[in-house]
Amino acid sequence: MKHSLGHLRPRTNTGGKSTPEERDTDGDETIVEPEQNNILSHIISQLRPGADLSRITLPTFILEERSMLERITNFMASPDTLLPMPEINDPVKRFVSVIRFYLSGWHIRPAGVKKPLNPILGETFTCWWEYADQTKGYYIAEQTSHHPPKSSYFFMAPEHHIRVDGTLKPKSKFLGNSAASLMEGISYLRFTNRGTSKLGEKYILTQPNMYARGILFGKMKYELGDHSFVRCPENHLSADIEFKTKGWVSGTYNAIGGFIKNDKTGEHLYELSGFWTGPMYIKDLKSGVKETLFDATHAKHAPPLTRPIEQQGERESQRLWLSTIKAVHVSDHVKATDEKAKIEDRQREEARQREEAGQEWKPALFRRVDAGPGGSEEGEDDLEWIINANIDAHDPKKATEQILRIAPILPESGPGGTDQPRSSASNPVSSVAVQGNGASQSLIDFDSHSSTNTSSAAPSVGHTQPNQNDLVPSSNSYQTPAASAVSKQTSLLDDDDHLTSNVNSGLSNLNLNHVPVLPTGTAPLKRADTATGDTDEFVDAQD
């Protein structure tokens, strides 16, 4: 049975608005070039004897209009490939369906070369999808570390027996004329109606790395590169998928290749080929039959829905970055830089205060994995953090109730609600102000004024009932006025280790909890092709 969303409002694509674009006939890759010389001049203008390289900024026209916590949802945004997987009885065909699902989301990206906003510590993002069969999928994410950056996330479609737990640990590298985001981390995909474990049949997935080419000269281009892996230990199946980067004198853009094999016998079962932006093929190595696995050329994705901005807490991604995103949206890059710096500098002040108080930070929605022998996440040390709730995987109704108690996901109920989402004709850049209830007690004040002005309180964590009239797609729905500019510098990698700043020293202390110690367990799964330390590296040019 084919699953689709059908009635949901499509994502509004406003990325790259400030730069004219053209299509690359070499591989249907978007090129953005008119402003790229500004990148070089922007960096050079900040270079002076004794300059702190960690404080060099990149121009905000390369920013995507959403946080990394929201961008991760691309992974779950193809219900046509996601939902049928657990219903396939044959384990090999089921594994092939996982590969189809895995490859179906990489084409989802903004126009041009765009970098998502780097989440701040404690930032959260929640959303949901509505499927054609009237069921839902739920997503919860939190930034569980800032140095090094780590984004933890959870997804579940209870009626479809699908659960995903993951941690993304991006690391930045500069390669001369290229910049790389090494997408360290891991995802555990489970089918709760399959397998011998009470937790379900487990699939282990890693991600390709991302490259921005031509950041100083030439044409700016976006590429995926290196090897990623998918494994199902219970069925002894694995896939090694190479995302191929174009060489200096040969090759093509966006190509993939790889194999699916039986780990128990070592036999290669299928060969993978094609383009992650277009048709991808799978060849049965026994029969020689080659067929289309997935065609991204005209594929539709399903952006998730989120609660209205006025119902979101101060550290929820869309409200947190609203002023920055609004400025990027209208190409006001000076204001975007100032608003972005305002948030990042206050984050440094929070870290300074914790350090002075000898306090450790603890996530609100995730806990350390219990990865030791006999633990609930035995052998899953590399996940590090997992959603802090017990979810009944075998009772969809109970699981839904448990998920909705973790954090606000659905809109609050209220008069005038209907069963229909907000019309796609709604203006995505409406001006609904976030109202406050008095002086903010948080270091981060996300009202549209200075940090001494009012801010609405974060909503309580509890079970919420949907008011379908309030449904808002997670695509760039900006609903409050842009905040006033505060001229600050921001880090080139959005990963500044310095805790000093010039923000108001009178900001209040946070109520922080102690972080539990990570249990000892088996060695984590490592990606051999991108093994690096916790710090960003600057190396000579190489493509």
PDB file of N, CA and C in Angstrom, residues 103-108 243-244 253-257 273-281 294-297:
ATOM      1  N   LEU A 103      18.170   6.445   1.280  1.00  0.00           N
ATOM      2  CA  LEU A 103      18.627   7.254   0.147  1.00  0.00           C
ATOM      3  C   LEU A 103      17.583   8.268  -0.327  1.00  0.00           C
ATOM      4  N   SER A 104      16.393   8.219   0.223  1.00  0.00           N
ATOM      5  CA  SER A 104      15.308   9.056  -0.298  1.00  0.00           C
ATOM      6  C   SER A 104      15.284  10.471   0.268  1.00  0.00           C
ATOM      7  N   GLY A 105      16.144  10.775   1.245  1.00  0.00           N
ATOM      8  CA  GLY A 105      16.067  12.088   1.869  1.00  0.00           C
ATOM      9  C   GLY A 105      17.186  13.048   1.556  1.00  0.00           C
ATOM     10  N   TRP A 106      18.230  12.592   0.892  1.00  0.00           N
ATOM     11  CA  TRP A 106      19.405  13.454   0.702  1.00  0.00           C
ATOM     12  C   TRP A 106      19.169  14.563  -0.312  1.00  0.00           C
ATOM     13  N   HIS A 107      18.197  14.380  -1.206  1.00  0.00           N
ATOM     14  CA  HIS A 107      17.929  15.432  -2.201  1.00  0.00           C
ATOM     15  C   HIS A 107      17.204  16.624  -1.584  1.00  0.00           C
ATOM     16  N   ILE A 108      16.692  16.476  -0.367  1.00  0.00           N
ATOM     17  CA  ILE A 108      15.950  17.563   0.280  1.00  0.00           C
ATOM     18  C   ILE A 108      16.953  18.570   0.827  1.00  0.00           C
ATOM     19  N   PHE A 243      29.178   7.976  -1.301  1.00  0.00           N
ATOM     20  CA  PHE A 243      28.740   9.208  -1.945  1.00  0.00           C
ATOM     21  C   PHE A 243      29.986   9.804  -2.601  1.00  0.00           C
ATOM     22  N   LYS A 244      30.000   9.805  -3.927  1.00  0.00           N
ATOM     23  CA  LYS A 244      31.212  10.125  -4.670  1.00  0.00           C
ATOM     24  C   LYS A 244      31.320  11.623  -4.937  1.00  0.00           C
ATOM     25  N   TYR A 253      29.127  14.907 -10.546  1.00  0.00           N
ATOM     26  CA  TYR A 253      28.568  15.310  -9.263  1.00  0.00           C
ATOM     27  C   TYR A 253      27.444  14.374  -8.829  1.00  0.00           C
ATOM     28  N   ASN A 254      27.322  14.202  -7.524  1.00  0.00           N
ATOM     29  CA  ASN A 254      26.158  13.583  -6.879  1.00  0.00           C
ATOM     30  C   ASN A 254      26.010  12.086  -7.141  1.00  0.00           C
ATOM     31  N   ALA A 255      27.067  11.419  -7.559  1.00  0.00           N
ATOM     32  CA  ALA A 255      26.977   9.985  -7.833  1.00  0.00           C
ATOM     33  C   ALA A 255      27.082   9.174  -6.545  1.00  0.00           C
ATOM     34  N   ILE A 256      26.445   8.019  -6.555  1.00  0.00           N
ATOM     35  CA  ILE A 256      26.574   7.063  -5.458  1.00  0.00           C
ATOM     36  C   ILE A 256      26.959   5.705  -6.023  1.00  0.00           C
ATOM     37  N   GLY A 257      27.474   4.866  -5.168  1.00  0.00           N
ATOM     38  CA  GLY A 257      27.774   3.490  -5.527  1.00  0.00           C
ATOM     39  C   GLY A 257      27.867   2.678  -4.254  1.00  0.00           C
ATOM     40  N   SER A 273      23.834   2.005  -7.524  1.00  0.00           N
ATOM     41  CA  SER A 273      24.437   3.006  -8.405  1.00  0.00           C
ATOM     42  C   SER A 273      23.424   4.117  -8.659  1.00  0.00           C
ATOM     43  N   GLY A 274      23.898   5.192  -9.296  1.00  0.00           N
ATOM     44  CA  GLY A 274      23.005   6.286  -9.663  1.00  0.00           C
ATOM     45  C   GLY A 274      23.419   7.604  -9.054  1.00  0.00           C
ATOM     46  N   PHE A 275      22.449   8.470  -8.809  1.00  0.00           N
ATOM     47  CA  PHE A 275      22.689   9.824  -8.310  1.00  0.00           C
ATOM     48  C   PHE A 275      21.713  10.124  -7.173  1.00  0.00           C
ATOM     49  N   TRP A 276      22.230  10.657  -6.074  1.00  0.00           N
ATOM     50  CA  TRP A 276      21.339  10.935  -4.946  1.00  0.00           C
ATOM     51  C   TRP A 276      20.391  12.100  -5.235  1.00  0.00           C
ATOM     52  N   THR A 277      20.644  12.836  -6.317  1.00  0.00           N
ATOM     53  CA  THR A 277      19.725  13.893  -6.751  1.00  0.00           C
ATOM     54  C   THR A 277      18.802  13.427  -7.874  1.00  0.00           C
ATOM     55  N   GLY A 278      18.926  12.190  -8.303  1.00  0.00           N
ATOM     56  CA  GLY A 278      18.146  11.689  -9.433  1.00  0.00           C
ATOM     57  C   GLY A 278      17.821  10.223  -9.263  1.00  0.00           C
ATOM     58  N   PRO A 279      17.816   9.461 -10.370  1.00  0.00           N
ATOM     59  CA  PRO A 279      17.494   8.039 -10.264  1.00  0.00           C
ATOM     60  C   PRO A 279      18.627   7.243  -9.620  1.00  0.00           C
ATOM     61  N   MET A 280      18.256   6.310  -8.753  1.00  0.00           N
ATOM     62  CA  MET A 280      19.203   5.388  -8.133  1.00  0.00           C
ATOM     63  C   MET A 280      18.758   3.967  -8.451  1.00  0.00           C
ATOM     64  N   TYR A 281      19.716   3.095  -8.676  1.00  0.00           N
ATOM     65  CA  TYR A 281      19.419   1.755  -9.169  1.00  0.00           C
ATOM     66  C   TYR A 281      19.970   0.691  -8.230  1.00  0.00           C
ATOM     67  N   PHE A 294      15.062   4.154  -6.302  1.00  0.00           N
ATOM     68  CA  PHE A 294      14.359   5.388  -5.944  1.00  0.00           C
ATOM     69  C   PHE A 294      14.780   6.460  -6.934  1.00  0.00           C
ATOM     70  N   ASP A 295      13.833   7.299  -7.329  1.00  0.00           N
ATOM     71  CA  ASP A 295      14.138   8.404  -8.240  1.00  0.00           C
ATOM     72  C   ASP A 295      13.819   9.714  -7.531  1.00  0.00           C
ATOM     73  N   ALA A 296      14.872  10.471  -7.204  1.00  0.00           N
ATOM     74  CA  ALA A 296      14.705  11.732  -6.478  1.00  0.00           C
ATOM     75  C   ALA A 296      14.353  12.897  -7.392  1.00  0.00           C
ATOM     76  N   THR A 297      14.362  12.668  -8.703  1.00  0.00           N
ATOM     77  CA  THR A 297      14.174  13.764  -9.655  1.00  0.00           C
ATOM     78  C   THR A 297      12.885  14.529  -9.400  1.00  0.00           C
TER      79      THR A 297
END
